[in-house]
Short mmCIF file of C-alpha atoms in Angstrom, two decimals:
data_model
loop_
_atom_site.label_atom_id
_atom_site.label_comp_id
_atom_site.label_asym_id
_atom_site.label_seq_id
_atom_site.Cartn_x
_atom_site.Cartn_y
_atom_site.Cartn_z
CA MET X 1 12.91 15.68 -1.70
CA SER X 2 9.73 16.90 0.12
CA ILE X 3 7.20 14.23 0.48
CA LEU X 4 3.51 14.67 1.66
CA CYS X 5 1.56 11.52 2.57
CA LEU X 6 -2.31 11.61 2.55
CA HIS X 7 -3.66 8.92 4.98
CA THR X 8 -7.11 7.95 6.21
CA ALA X 9 -5.82 6.49 9.47
CA HIS X 10 -3.53 8.15 11.93
CA SER X 11 -1.76 4.90 12.57
CA ASN X 12 -0.42 4.93 8.87
CA ALA X 13 1.63 8.14 9.60
CA VAL X 14 3.42 6.20 12.29
CA ILE X 15 4.17 3.27 9.84
CA PHE X 16 5.53 5.57 7.17
CA GLU X 17 7.83 7.29 9.75
CA GLN X 18 9.15 3.90 10.77
CA ALA X 19 9.69 2.91 7.15
CA ALA X 20 11.50 6.12 6.50
CA ALA X 21 13.80 5.67 9.61
CA GLU X 22 14.59 2.09 8.33
CA LEU X 23 15.64 3.55 5.08
CA GLY X 24 17.98 5.99 6.83
CA TRP X 25 15.78 9.17 6.36
CA PRO X 26 15.95 11.87 9.00
CA ALA X 27 13.16 11.85 11.54
CA HIS X 28 9.91 13.66 10.48
CA SER X 29 11.19 14.07 6.84
CA ILE X 30 7.63 13.30 5.59
CA ILE X 31 4.62 15.68 5.97
CA HIS X 32 1.56 13.89 7.14
CA GLN X 33 -2.11 14.81 6.56
CA VAL X 34 -4.96 12.45 7.82
CA HIS X 35 -8.48 12.57 6.22
CA GLU X 36 -10.40 9.85 7.93
CA ALA X 37 -13.50 11.02 6.62
CA LEU X 38 -12.90 9.87 3.02
CA LEU X 39 -12.36 6.31 4.03
CA LEU X 40 -15.60 6.54 6.26
CA GLU X 41 -17.56 7.72 3.17
CA ALA X 42 -16.08 5.00 1.00
CA GLU X 43 -17.16 2.27 3.56
CA ALA X 44 -20.54 3.90 4.05
CA ALA X 45 -20.95 3.73 0.22
CA GLY X 46 -19.69 0.10 -0.10
CA GLY X 47 -16.60 1.33 -1.81
CA MET X 48 -15.35 3.90 -4.14
CA ASN X 49 -17.96 5.93 -6.08
CA ALA X 50 -17.52 8.70 -8.68
CA PRO X 51 -18.32 11.66 -6.34
CA LEU X 52 -15.82 10.34 -3.83
CA ARG X 53 -13.28 9.67 -6.46
CA GLN X 54 -13.57 13.11 -7.83
CA LYS X 55 -13.33 14.74 -4.42
CA THR X 56 -10.23 12.64 -3.59
CA ALA X 57 -8.42 13.69 -6.77
CA GLY X 58 -9.35 17.36 -6.08
CA GLN X 59 -7.73 17.28 -2.62
CA LEU X 60 -4.70 15.37 -3.83
CA ASP X 61 -4.11 17.96 -6.64
CA ALA X 62 -4.48 20.63 -4.18
CA LEU X 63 -1.80 19.34 -2.12
CA ALA X 64 0.47 18.67 -5.08
CA ASP X 65 0.08 22.37 -5.96
CA HIS X 66 2.32 23.54 -3.20
CA ALA X 67 5.70 24.48 -4.81
CA ASP X 68 7.73 22.95 -2.05
CA ILE X 69 6.01 19.37 -2.51
CA ASP X 70 7.96 17.11 -4.83
CA ALA X 71 5.69 14.01 -4.50
CA VAL X 72 2.27 13.30 -2.84
CA LEU X 73 1.60 9.76 -1.72
CA LEU X 74 -1.99 8.26 -1.18
CA THR X 75 -1.70 5.68 1.30
CA CYS X 76 -5.13 4.44 1.44
CA SER X 77 -5.77 1.47 -0.97
CA THR X 78 -9.58 1.93 -1.09
CA LEU X 79 -9.30 5.48 -2.43
CA GLY X 80 -6.30 4.57 -4.93
CA PRO X 81 -8.21 4.62 -8.05
CA ALA X 82 -8.60 8.44 -7.58
CA VAL X 83 -5.04 9.05 -8.45
CA ALA X 84 -5.78 8.14 -12.12
CA ASP X 85 -8.04 11.22 -12.12
CA CYS X 86 -5.41 13.71 -10.84
CA ARG X 87 -4.02 16.22 -13.18
CA SER X 88 -0.73 16.47 -11.35
CA GLY X 89 2.04 14.30 -12.15
CA LYS X 90 3.45 14.35 -8.56
CA VAL X 91 0.66 12.12 -7.21
CA TRP X 92 1.34 8.58 -6.60
CA ARG X 93 -0.33 5.53 -5.12
CA ALA X 94 1.71 3.96 -2.52
CA ASP X 95 0.41 0.54 -3.15
CA GLY X 96 1.01 1.08 -6.90
CA MET X 97 4.59 1.05 -6.14
CA LEU X 98 4.25 -2.34 -4.37
CA ALA X 99 2.12 -3.60 -7.41
CA ARG X 100 5.08 -2.67 -9.62
CA LYS X 101 7.40 -4.63 -7.40
CA VAL X 102 5.26 -7.70 -7.51
CA ALA X 103 4.86 -7.36 -11.30
CA ALA X 104 8.61 -7.28 -11.73
CA ALA X 105 9.18 -10.30 -9.65
CA LEU X 106 6.72 -12.35 -11.56
CA GLN X 107 8.11 -11.26 -14.87
CA SER X 108 11.78 -11.80 -13.82
CA ASP X 109 11.26 -15.20 -12.23
CA PRO X 110 8.83 -17.63 -14.00
CA GLU X 111 8.84 -19.90 -10.77
CA SER X 112 7.63 -17.23 -8.34
CA ARG X 113 4.04 -17.33 -6.78
CA ILE X 114 2.98 -14.40 -5.07
CA ALA X 115 0.25 -14.19 -2.62
CA LEU X 116 -1.55 -10.59 -2.20
CA LEU X 117 -3.33 -10.09 1.14
CA CYS X 118 -5.98 -7.51 1.89
CA ALA X 119 -8.20 -6.87 5.00
CA ALA X 120 -10.74 -4.20 4.19
CA PRO X 121 -13.52 -5.49 1.88
CA THR X 122 -13.82 -2.11 0.10
CA THR X 123 -10.28 -2.29 -1.28
CA TYR X 124 -10.53 -5.64 -2.82
CA GLU X 125 -11.78 -4.49 -6.24
CA ALA X 126 -9.50 -1.56 -6.36
CA THR X 127 -6.44 -3.70 -5.40
CA ARG X 128 -7.24 -6.40 -7.80
CA ASN X 129 -7.49 -4.01 -10.80
CA LEU X 130 -4.25 -2.15 -9.76
CA PHE X 131 -2.09 -5.28 -9.73
CA MET X 132 -3.71 -6.63 -12.92
CA GLU X 133 -3.14 -3.37 -14.63
CA GLU X 134 0.60 -3.63 -13.61
CA LEU X 135 0.83 -7.08 -15.13
CA GLN X 136 -0.51 -5.61 -18.34
CA GLN X 137 -2.78 -8.62 -19.26
CA GLY X 138 -6.36 -9.19 -19.28
CA ASN X 139 -6.56 -12.52 -17.51
CA ALA X 140 -5.43 -13.17 -13.86
CA ASP X 141 -1.80 -14.40 -13.71
CA GLN X 142 -2.19 -17.85 -11.70
CA ARG X 143 1.00 -17.15 -10.08
CA MET X 144 -0.63 -14.11 -8.39
CA GLN X 145 -3.60 -14.66 -5.99
CA LEU X 146 -5.37 -12.05 -4.04
CA GLN X 147 -7.16 -12.90 -0.75
CA CYS X 148 -9.24 -10.81 1.45
CA VAL X 149 -8.75 -12.21 4.92
CA GLU X 150 -11.86 -12.78 6.65
CA GLY X 151 -12.48 -10.92 9.95
CA ALA X 152 -9.31 -8.90 9.86
CA TRP X 153 -10.78 -5.54 9.11
CA ALA X 154 -13.27 -6.03 11.84
CA LEU X 155 -10.43 -6.48 14.29
CA PHE X 156 -8.57 -3.33 12.96
CA ARG X 157 -11.85 -1.23 13.25
CA SER X 158 -12.32 -2.42 16.87
CA GLY X 159 -8.95 -1.26 17.91
CA ASP X 160 -7.40 -4.69 18.35
CA ALA X 161 -4.11 -4.04 16.78
CA ALA X 162 -2.51 -7.15 18.01
CA GLY X 163 -5.21 -9.25 17.02
CA TYR X 164 -5.32 -7.75 13.59
CA VAL X 165 -1.60 -8.27 13.05
CA ALA X 166 -1.86 -11.91 14.32
CA CYS X 167 -4.72 -12.64 11.89
CA MET X 168 -2.76 -11.21 8.96
CA ALA X 169 0.31 -13.06 10.01
CA GLU X 170 -1.48 -16.44 10.14
CA ALA X 171 -2.90 -15.71 6.67
CA ALA X 172 0.61 -15.01 5.49
CA VAL X 173 1.77 -18.26 6.97
CA GLN X 174 -1.13 -20.22 5.40
CA ALA X 175 -0.41 -18.58 1.85
CA HIS X 176 3.24 -19.71 2.23
CA ALA X 177 2.19 -23.26 3.17
CA ALA X 178 -0.09 -23.25 0.13
CA GLY X 179 2.88 -22.59 -2.37
CA ALA X 180 3.40 -18.77 -2.22
CA THR X 181 7.21 -18.06 -2.65
CA GLN X 182 6.45 -14.39 -1.51
CA VAL X 183 3.56 -12.61 0.42
CA ALA X 184 2.78 -8.95 -0.34
CA LEU X 185 0.72 -6.97 2.28
CA THR X 186 -1.29 -4.70 0.07
CA GLN X 187 -2.58 -2.42 2.90
CA VAL X 188 -0.25 0.04 4.87
CA SER X 189 -2.15 -1.07 8.03
CA MET X 190 -0.50 -4.53 7.81
CA ASP X 191 3.06 -3.25 8.15
CA GLY X 192 3.30 -4.79 11.53
CA VAL X 193 3.14 -8.29 10.24
CA ALA X 194 6.56 -7.72 8.49
CA ARG X 195 8.02 -5.69 11.42
CA HIS X 196 7.51 -8.61 13.80
CA TRP X 197 8.49 -11.31 11.41
CA LYS X 198 10.70 -13.97 12.95
CA PRO X 199 14.18 -13.72 11.47
CA ASP X 200 14.62 -17.44 11.57
CA SER X 201 11.48 -18.17 9.70
CA THR X 202 11.83 -20.29 6.42
CA MET X 203 9.41 -17.84 4.77
CA PRO X 204 10.76 -14.49 3.34
CA VAL X 205 9.68 -11.34 5.29
CA PRO X 206 6.39 -10.11 3.52
CA TRP X 207 6.77 -7.00 1.26
CA THR X 208 4.98 -3.91 2.52
CA VAL X 209 3.41 -0.94 1.02
CA ALA X 210 5.33 1.83 2.95
CA GLY X 211 8.76 0.31 2.47
CA SER X 212 8.11 -0.31 -1.09
CA ALA X 213 6.75 3.09 -1.92
CA LEU X 214 9.46 5.14 -0.18
CA GLN X 215 12.14 2.99 -1.83
CA ALA X 216 10.61 3.26 -5.18
CA LEU X 217 10.77 7.04 -4.73
CA MET X 218 14.36 7.34 -3.95
CA GLU X 219 15.12 4.99 -6.95
CA MET X 220 12.86 7.07 -9.25
CA ARG X 221 14.47 10.28 -8.12
CA ASP X 222 17.89 8.61 -8.04
CA LEU X 223 18.24 9.88 -4.50
CA GLY X 224 19.66 8.67 -1.26
CA PRO X 225 17.86 9.44 2.03
CA VAL X 226 15.86 12.50 2.08
CA SER X 227 17.77 15.41 3.88
#
């Protein structure tokens, strides 16, 4: 299976390579393209707008048109709504696969409470809509709470990766202390929180976008590691 990821940050390509390696995929088995300007445009506009949504969908369809590409993953949560406008059936939202995992967990375990963490203010609305659509209900499920962690995105944008991960990790710990049985990190950039989670912690390792998306692709295609 040939997978192409469209990122808006170079660091996300590294994260997906790490997640693929953990699933047993050969090195560099994913094709990466980074279009930082798309996210910068969204941030300048205060979020996703119709022209940017159309532009993003067009770029995703163009990538999916290549015959040797089996799946295109959009890894940017802010731009995620554009996938709904794609004509190709090969285009997927990476965070959408995490949303399906969360919805399945809530439906299978009535005692579960899941905290969703995001960092970029521009992705809050898109993330909330995505997860609620997966739950297929009109009102918020009280067992699923979405929080935009204050100050986290400024740390990421300033290049303070360690500070960003520490900020998100603290938010995850607080969410667990407040009653969450599971924490889901809804942006790819948060992967380091789960990667550095202490194995002796009483709290489960947070779910990530990259790991959830690649695992879901394998299951959907009924495939083992990409070769």
